PDB file of C-alpha atoms and ligand atoms in Angstrom:
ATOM      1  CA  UNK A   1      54.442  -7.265 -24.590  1.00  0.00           C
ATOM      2  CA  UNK A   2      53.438  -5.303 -21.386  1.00  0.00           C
ATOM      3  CA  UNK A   3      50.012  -3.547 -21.130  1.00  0.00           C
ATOM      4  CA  UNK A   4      48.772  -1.413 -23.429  1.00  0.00           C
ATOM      5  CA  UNK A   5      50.131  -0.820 -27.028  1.00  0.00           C
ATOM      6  CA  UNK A   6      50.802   2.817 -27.705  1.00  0.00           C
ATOM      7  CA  UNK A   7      50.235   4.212 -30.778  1.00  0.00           C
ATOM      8  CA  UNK A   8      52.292   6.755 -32.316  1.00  0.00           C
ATOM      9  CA  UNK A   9      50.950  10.140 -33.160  1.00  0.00           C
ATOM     10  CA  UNK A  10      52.524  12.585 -35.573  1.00  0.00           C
ATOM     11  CA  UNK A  11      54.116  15.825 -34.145  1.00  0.00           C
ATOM     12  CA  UNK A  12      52.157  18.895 -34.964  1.00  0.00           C
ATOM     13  CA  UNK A  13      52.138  22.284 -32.570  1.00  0.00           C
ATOM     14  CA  UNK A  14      48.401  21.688 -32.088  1.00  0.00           C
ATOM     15  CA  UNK A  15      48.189  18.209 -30.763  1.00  0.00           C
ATOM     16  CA  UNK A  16      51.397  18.988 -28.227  1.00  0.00           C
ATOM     17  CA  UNK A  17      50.421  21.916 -27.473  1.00  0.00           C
ATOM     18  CA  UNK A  18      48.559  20.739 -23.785  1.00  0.00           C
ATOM     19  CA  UNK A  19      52.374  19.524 -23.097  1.00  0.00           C
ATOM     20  CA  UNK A  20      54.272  22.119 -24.422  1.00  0.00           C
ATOM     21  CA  UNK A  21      55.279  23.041 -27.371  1.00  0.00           C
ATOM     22  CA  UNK A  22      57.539  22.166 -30.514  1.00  0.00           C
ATOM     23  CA  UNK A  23      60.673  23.684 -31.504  1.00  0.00           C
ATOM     24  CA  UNK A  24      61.038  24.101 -35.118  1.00  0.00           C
ATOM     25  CA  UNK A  25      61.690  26.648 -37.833  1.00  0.00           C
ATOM     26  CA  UNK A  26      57.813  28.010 -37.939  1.00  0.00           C
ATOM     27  CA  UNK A  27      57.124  30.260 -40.580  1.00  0.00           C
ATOM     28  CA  UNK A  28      54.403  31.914 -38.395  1.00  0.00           C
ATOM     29  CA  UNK A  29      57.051  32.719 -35.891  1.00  0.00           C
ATOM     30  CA  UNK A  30      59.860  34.250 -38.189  1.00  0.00           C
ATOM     31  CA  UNK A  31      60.926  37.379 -38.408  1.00  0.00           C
ATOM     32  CA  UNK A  32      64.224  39.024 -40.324  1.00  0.00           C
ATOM     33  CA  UNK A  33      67.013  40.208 -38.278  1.00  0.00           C
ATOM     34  CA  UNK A  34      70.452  41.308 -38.725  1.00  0.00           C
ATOM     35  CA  UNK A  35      69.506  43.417 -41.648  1.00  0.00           C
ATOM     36  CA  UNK A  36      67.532  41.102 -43.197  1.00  0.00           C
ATOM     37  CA  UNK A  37      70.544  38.388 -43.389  1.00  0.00           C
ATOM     38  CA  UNK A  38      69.050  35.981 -40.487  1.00  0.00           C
ATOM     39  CA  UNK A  39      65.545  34.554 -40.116  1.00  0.00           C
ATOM     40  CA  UNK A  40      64.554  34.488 -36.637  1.00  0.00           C
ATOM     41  CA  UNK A  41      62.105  31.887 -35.597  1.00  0.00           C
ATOM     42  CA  UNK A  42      60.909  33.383 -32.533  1.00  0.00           C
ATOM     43  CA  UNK A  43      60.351  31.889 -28.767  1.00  0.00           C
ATOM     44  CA  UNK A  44      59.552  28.390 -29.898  1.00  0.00           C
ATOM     45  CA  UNK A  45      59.571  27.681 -26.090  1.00  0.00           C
ATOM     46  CA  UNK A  46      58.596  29.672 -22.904  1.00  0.00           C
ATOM     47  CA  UNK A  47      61.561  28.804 -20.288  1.00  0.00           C
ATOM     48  CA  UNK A  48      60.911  28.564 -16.740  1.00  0.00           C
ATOM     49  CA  UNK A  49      62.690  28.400 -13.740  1.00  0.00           C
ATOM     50  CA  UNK A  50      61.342  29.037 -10.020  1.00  0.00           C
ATOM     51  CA  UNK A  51      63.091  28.706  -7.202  1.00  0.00           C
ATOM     52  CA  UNK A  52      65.662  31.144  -4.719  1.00  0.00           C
ATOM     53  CA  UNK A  53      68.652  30.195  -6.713  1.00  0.00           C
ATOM     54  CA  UNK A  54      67.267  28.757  -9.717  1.00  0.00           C
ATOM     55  CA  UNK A  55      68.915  29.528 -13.540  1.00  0.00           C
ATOM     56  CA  UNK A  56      68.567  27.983 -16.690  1.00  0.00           C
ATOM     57  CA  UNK A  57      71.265  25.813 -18.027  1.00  0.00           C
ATOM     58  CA  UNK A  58      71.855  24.646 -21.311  1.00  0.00           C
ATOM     59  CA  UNK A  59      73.407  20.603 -21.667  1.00  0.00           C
ATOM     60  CA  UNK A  60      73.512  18.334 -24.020  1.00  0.00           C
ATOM     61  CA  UNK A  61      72.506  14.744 -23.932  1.00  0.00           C
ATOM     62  CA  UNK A  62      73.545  11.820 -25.299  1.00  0.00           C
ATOM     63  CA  UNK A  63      71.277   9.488 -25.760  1.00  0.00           C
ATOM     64  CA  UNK A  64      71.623   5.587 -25.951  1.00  0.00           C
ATOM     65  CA  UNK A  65      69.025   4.201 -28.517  1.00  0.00           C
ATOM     66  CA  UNK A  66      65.939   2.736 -27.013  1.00  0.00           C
ATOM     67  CA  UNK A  67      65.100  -0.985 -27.931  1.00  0.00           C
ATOM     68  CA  UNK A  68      61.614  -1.946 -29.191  1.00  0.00           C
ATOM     69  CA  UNK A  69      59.371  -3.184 -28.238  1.00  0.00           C
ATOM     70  CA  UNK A  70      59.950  -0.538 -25.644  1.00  0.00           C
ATOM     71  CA  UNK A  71      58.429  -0.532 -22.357  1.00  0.00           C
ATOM     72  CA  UNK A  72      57.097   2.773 -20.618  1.00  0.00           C
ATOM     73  CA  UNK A  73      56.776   1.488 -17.026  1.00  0.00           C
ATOM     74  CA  UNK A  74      57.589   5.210 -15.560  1.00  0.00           C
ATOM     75  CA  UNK A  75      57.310   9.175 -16.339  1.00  0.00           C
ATOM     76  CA  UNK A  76      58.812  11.920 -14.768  1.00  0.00           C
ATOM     77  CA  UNK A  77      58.174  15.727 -14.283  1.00  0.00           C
ATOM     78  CA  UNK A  78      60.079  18.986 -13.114  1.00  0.00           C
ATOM     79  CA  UNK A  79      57.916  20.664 -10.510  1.00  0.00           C
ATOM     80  CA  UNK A  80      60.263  24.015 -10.590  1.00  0.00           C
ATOM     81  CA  UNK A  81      61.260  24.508 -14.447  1.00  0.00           C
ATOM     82  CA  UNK A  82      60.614  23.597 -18.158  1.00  0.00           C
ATOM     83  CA  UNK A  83      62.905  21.149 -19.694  1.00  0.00           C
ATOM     84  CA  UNK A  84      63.647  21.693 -23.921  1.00  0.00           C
ATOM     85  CA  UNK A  85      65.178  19.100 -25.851  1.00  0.00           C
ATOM     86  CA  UNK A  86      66.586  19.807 -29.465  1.00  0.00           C
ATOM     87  CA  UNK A  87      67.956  17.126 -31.479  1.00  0.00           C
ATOM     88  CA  UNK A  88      71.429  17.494 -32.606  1.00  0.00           C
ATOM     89  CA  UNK A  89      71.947  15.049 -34.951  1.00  0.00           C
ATOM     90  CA  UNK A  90      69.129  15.285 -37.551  1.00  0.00           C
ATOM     91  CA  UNK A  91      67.585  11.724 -36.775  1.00  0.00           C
ATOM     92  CA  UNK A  92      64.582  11.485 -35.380  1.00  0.00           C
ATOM     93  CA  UNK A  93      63.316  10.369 -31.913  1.00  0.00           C
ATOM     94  CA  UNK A  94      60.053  10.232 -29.700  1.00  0.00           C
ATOM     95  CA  UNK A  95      58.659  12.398 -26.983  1.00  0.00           C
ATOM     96  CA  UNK A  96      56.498  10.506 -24.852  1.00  0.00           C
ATOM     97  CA  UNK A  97      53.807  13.007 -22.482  1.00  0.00           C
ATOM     98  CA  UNK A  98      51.087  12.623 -20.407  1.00  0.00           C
ATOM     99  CA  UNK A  99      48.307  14.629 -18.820  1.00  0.00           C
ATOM    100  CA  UNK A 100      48.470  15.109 -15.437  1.00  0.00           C
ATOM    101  CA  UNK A 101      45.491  13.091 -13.300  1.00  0.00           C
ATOM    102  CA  UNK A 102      45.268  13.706  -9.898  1.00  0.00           C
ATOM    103  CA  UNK A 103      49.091  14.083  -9.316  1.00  0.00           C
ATOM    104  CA  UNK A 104      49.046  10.425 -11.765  1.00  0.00           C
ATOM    105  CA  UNK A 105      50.173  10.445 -15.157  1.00  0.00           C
ATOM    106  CA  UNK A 106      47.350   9.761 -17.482  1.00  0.00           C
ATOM    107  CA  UNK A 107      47.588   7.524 -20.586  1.00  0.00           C
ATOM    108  CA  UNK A 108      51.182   7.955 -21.901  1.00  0.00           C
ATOM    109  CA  UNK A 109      50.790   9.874 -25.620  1.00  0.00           C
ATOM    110  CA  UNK A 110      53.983   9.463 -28.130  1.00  0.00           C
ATOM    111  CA  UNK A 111      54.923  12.085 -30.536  1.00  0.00           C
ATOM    112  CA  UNK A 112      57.543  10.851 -33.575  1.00  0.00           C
ATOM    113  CA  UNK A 113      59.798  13.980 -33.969  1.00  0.00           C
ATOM    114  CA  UNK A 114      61.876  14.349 -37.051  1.00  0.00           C
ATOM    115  CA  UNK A 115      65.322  14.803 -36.751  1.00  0.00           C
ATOM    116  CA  UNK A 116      64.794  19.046 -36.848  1.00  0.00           C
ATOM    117  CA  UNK A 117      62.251  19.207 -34.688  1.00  0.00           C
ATOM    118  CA  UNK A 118      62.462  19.181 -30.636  1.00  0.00           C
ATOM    119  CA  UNK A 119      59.897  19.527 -28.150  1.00  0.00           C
ATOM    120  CA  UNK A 120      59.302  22.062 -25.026  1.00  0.00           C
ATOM    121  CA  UNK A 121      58.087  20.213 -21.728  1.00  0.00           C
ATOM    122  CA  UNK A 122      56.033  23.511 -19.448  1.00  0.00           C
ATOM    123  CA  UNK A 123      56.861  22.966 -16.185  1.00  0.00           C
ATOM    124  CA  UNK A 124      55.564  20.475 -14.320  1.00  0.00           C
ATOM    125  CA  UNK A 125      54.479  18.401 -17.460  1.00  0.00           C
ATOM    126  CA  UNK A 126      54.707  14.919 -17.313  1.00  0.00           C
ATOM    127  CA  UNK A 127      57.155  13.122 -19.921  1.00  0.00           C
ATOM    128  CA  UNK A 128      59.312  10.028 -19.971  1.00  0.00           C
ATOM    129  CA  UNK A 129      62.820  10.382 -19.801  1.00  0.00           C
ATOM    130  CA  UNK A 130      65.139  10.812 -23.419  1.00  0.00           C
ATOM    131  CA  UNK A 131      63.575   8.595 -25.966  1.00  0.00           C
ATOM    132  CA  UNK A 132      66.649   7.976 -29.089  1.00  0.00           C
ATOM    133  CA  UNK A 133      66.113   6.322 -31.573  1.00  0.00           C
ATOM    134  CA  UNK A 134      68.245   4.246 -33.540  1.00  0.00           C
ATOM    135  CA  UNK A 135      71.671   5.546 -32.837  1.00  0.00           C
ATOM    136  CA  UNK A 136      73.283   7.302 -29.959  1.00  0.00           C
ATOM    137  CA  UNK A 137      71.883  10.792 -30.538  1.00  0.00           C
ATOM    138  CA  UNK A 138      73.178  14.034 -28.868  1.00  0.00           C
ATOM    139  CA  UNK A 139      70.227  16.739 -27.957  1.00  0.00           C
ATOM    140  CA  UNK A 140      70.242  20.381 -26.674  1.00  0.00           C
ATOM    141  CA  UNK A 141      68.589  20.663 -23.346  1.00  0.00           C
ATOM    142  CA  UNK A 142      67.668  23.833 -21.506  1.00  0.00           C
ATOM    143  CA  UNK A 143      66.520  22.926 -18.218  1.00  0.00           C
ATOM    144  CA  UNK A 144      66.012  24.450 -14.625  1.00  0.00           C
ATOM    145  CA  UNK A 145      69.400  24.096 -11.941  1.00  0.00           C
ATOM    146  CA  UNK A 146      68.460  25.269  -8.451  1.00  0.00           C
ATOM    147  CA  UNK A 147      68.690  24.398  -5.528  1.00  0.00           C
ATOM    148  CA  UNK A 148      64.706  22.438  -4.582  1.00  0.00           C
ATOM    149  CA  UNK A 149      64.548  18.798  -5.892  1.00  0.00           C
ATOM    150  CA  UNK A 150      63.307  18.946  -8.890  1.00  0.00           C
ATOM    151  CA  UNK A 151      62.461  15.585  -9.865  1.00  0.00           C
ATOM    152  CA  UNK A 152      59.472  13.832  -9.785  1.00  0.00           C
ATOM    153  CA  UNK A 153      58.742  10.168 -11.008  1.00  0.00           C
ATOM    154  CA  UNK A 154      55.966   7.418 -11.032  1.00  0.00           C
ATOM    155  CA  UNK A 155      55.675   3.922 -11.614  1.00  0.00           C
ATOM    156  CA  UNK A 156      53.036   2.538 -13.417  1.00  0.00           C
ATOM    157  CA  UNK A 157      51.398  -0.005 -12.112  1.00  0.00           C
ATOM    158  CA  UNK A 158      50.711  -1.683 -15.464  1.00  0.00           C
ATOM    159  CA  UNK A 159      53.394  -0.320 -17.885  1.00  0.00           C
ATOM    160  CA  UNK A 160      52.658   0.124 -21.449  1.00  0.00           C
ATOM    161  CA  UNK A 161      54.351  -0.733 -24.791  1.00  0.00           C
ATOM    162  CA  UNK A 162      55.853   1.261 -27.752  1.00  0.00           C
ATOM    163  CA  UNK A 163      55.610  -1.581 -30.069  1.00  0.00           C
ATOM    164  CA  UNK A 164      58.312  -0.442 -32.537  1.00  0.00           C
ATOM    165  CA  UNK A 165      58.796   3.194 -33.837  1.00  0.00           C
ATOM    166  CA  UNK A 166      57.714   3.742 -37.319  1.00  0.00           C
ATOM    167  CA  UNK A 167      60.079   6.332 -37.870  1.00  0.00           C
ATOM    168  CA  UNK A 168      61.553   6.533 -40.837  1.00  0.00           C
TER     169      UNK A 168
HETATM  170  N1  UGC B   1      67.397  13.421 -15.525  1.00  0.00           N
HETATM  171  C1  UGC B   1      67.413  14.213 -16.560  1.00  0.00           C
HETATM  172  O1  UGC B   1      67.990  15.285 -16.531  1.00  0.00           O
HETATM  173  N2  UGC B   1      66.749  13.772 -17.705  1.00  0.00           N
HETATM  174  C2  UGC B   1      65.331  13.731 -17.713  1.00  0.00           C
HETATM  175  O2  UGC B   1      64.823  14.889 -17.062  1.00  0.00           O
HETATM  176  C3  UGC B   1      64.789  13.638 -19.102  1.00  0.00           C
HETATM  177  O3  UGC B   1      63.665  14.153 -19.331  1.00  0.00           O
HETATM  178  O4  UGC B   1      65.473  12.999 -19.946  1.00  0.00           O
HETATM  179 NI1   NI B   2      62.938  15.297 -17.777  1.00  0.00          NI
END
């Protein structure tokens, strides 16, 4: 296996929250609407998009099932926007985030998400592209369009290893 074994951290609000944040039916962020008929769990993520001509879109992806053990060799951020993911399909999956460093992705952390909960990448955070797991899974995504590249992507040097997802 390459580099570094990864371990795999459960998703809670606190640990992601220097990435981001997680999208999931809070209590502490509901509130009744539509005479009392609808719970609304309320902004579970913070949108952004800069740029002239910028506008947020909403896709969906569908994800081909990463194999394990699964190499991280790269990560990738959005310098103009936030980027949501939401799973679609009720199976879970992994976010993989790092800390930015000097401009360099730091240690690469990986969250297990259940299949109802998705995460919100801030701006600018750095993540590694859609992580399935276990079947081709389709996911919400509200990103950034606009007109500045808004890609951004390093190699690592010495990649590291998921070394097979515990998820249930
Ligand atoms: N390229 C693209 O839209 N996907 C990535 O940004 C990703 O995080 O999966
Ligand atoms: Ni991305």
């Amino acid at each position: 296996m390459s580099g570094l074994v990864l371990p795999i951290e459960p998703l809670t609000a606190g640990a992601f929250a220097p990435f981001g944040s997680v999208i999931e039916a809070d209590p502490k962020t509901m509130r009744l609407i539509n005479g009392g008929t609808t719970e609304r769990f309320h902004a579970l993520g913070k949108t952004e998009a800069a740029g002239e001509d910028a506008r947020i879109v909403i896709n969906i992806f569908r994800g081909q099932p990463r194999l394990f053990p699964y190499v991280v060799d790269m990560m990738e951020r959005h310098p103009w926007g936030s980027q949501s993911f939401i799973p679609l399909d009720n199976r879970s999956w992994l976010a993989v985030v790092a800390q930015d460093e000097d401009g360099q992705p730091g240690r690469p952390r990986v969250f297990a998400c259940s299949g109802r909960q998705g995460v919100h990448y801030g701006r600018n955070v750095w993540h590694h592209p859609l992580v399935a797991v276990g079947a081709v899974s389709d996911f919400l995504v509200v990103d950034r369009e606009g007109s500045e590249h808004n890609l951004e992507e390093i190699f690592f040097e010495t990649p590291f290893t998921i070394a097979a997802s515990s998820l249930s």
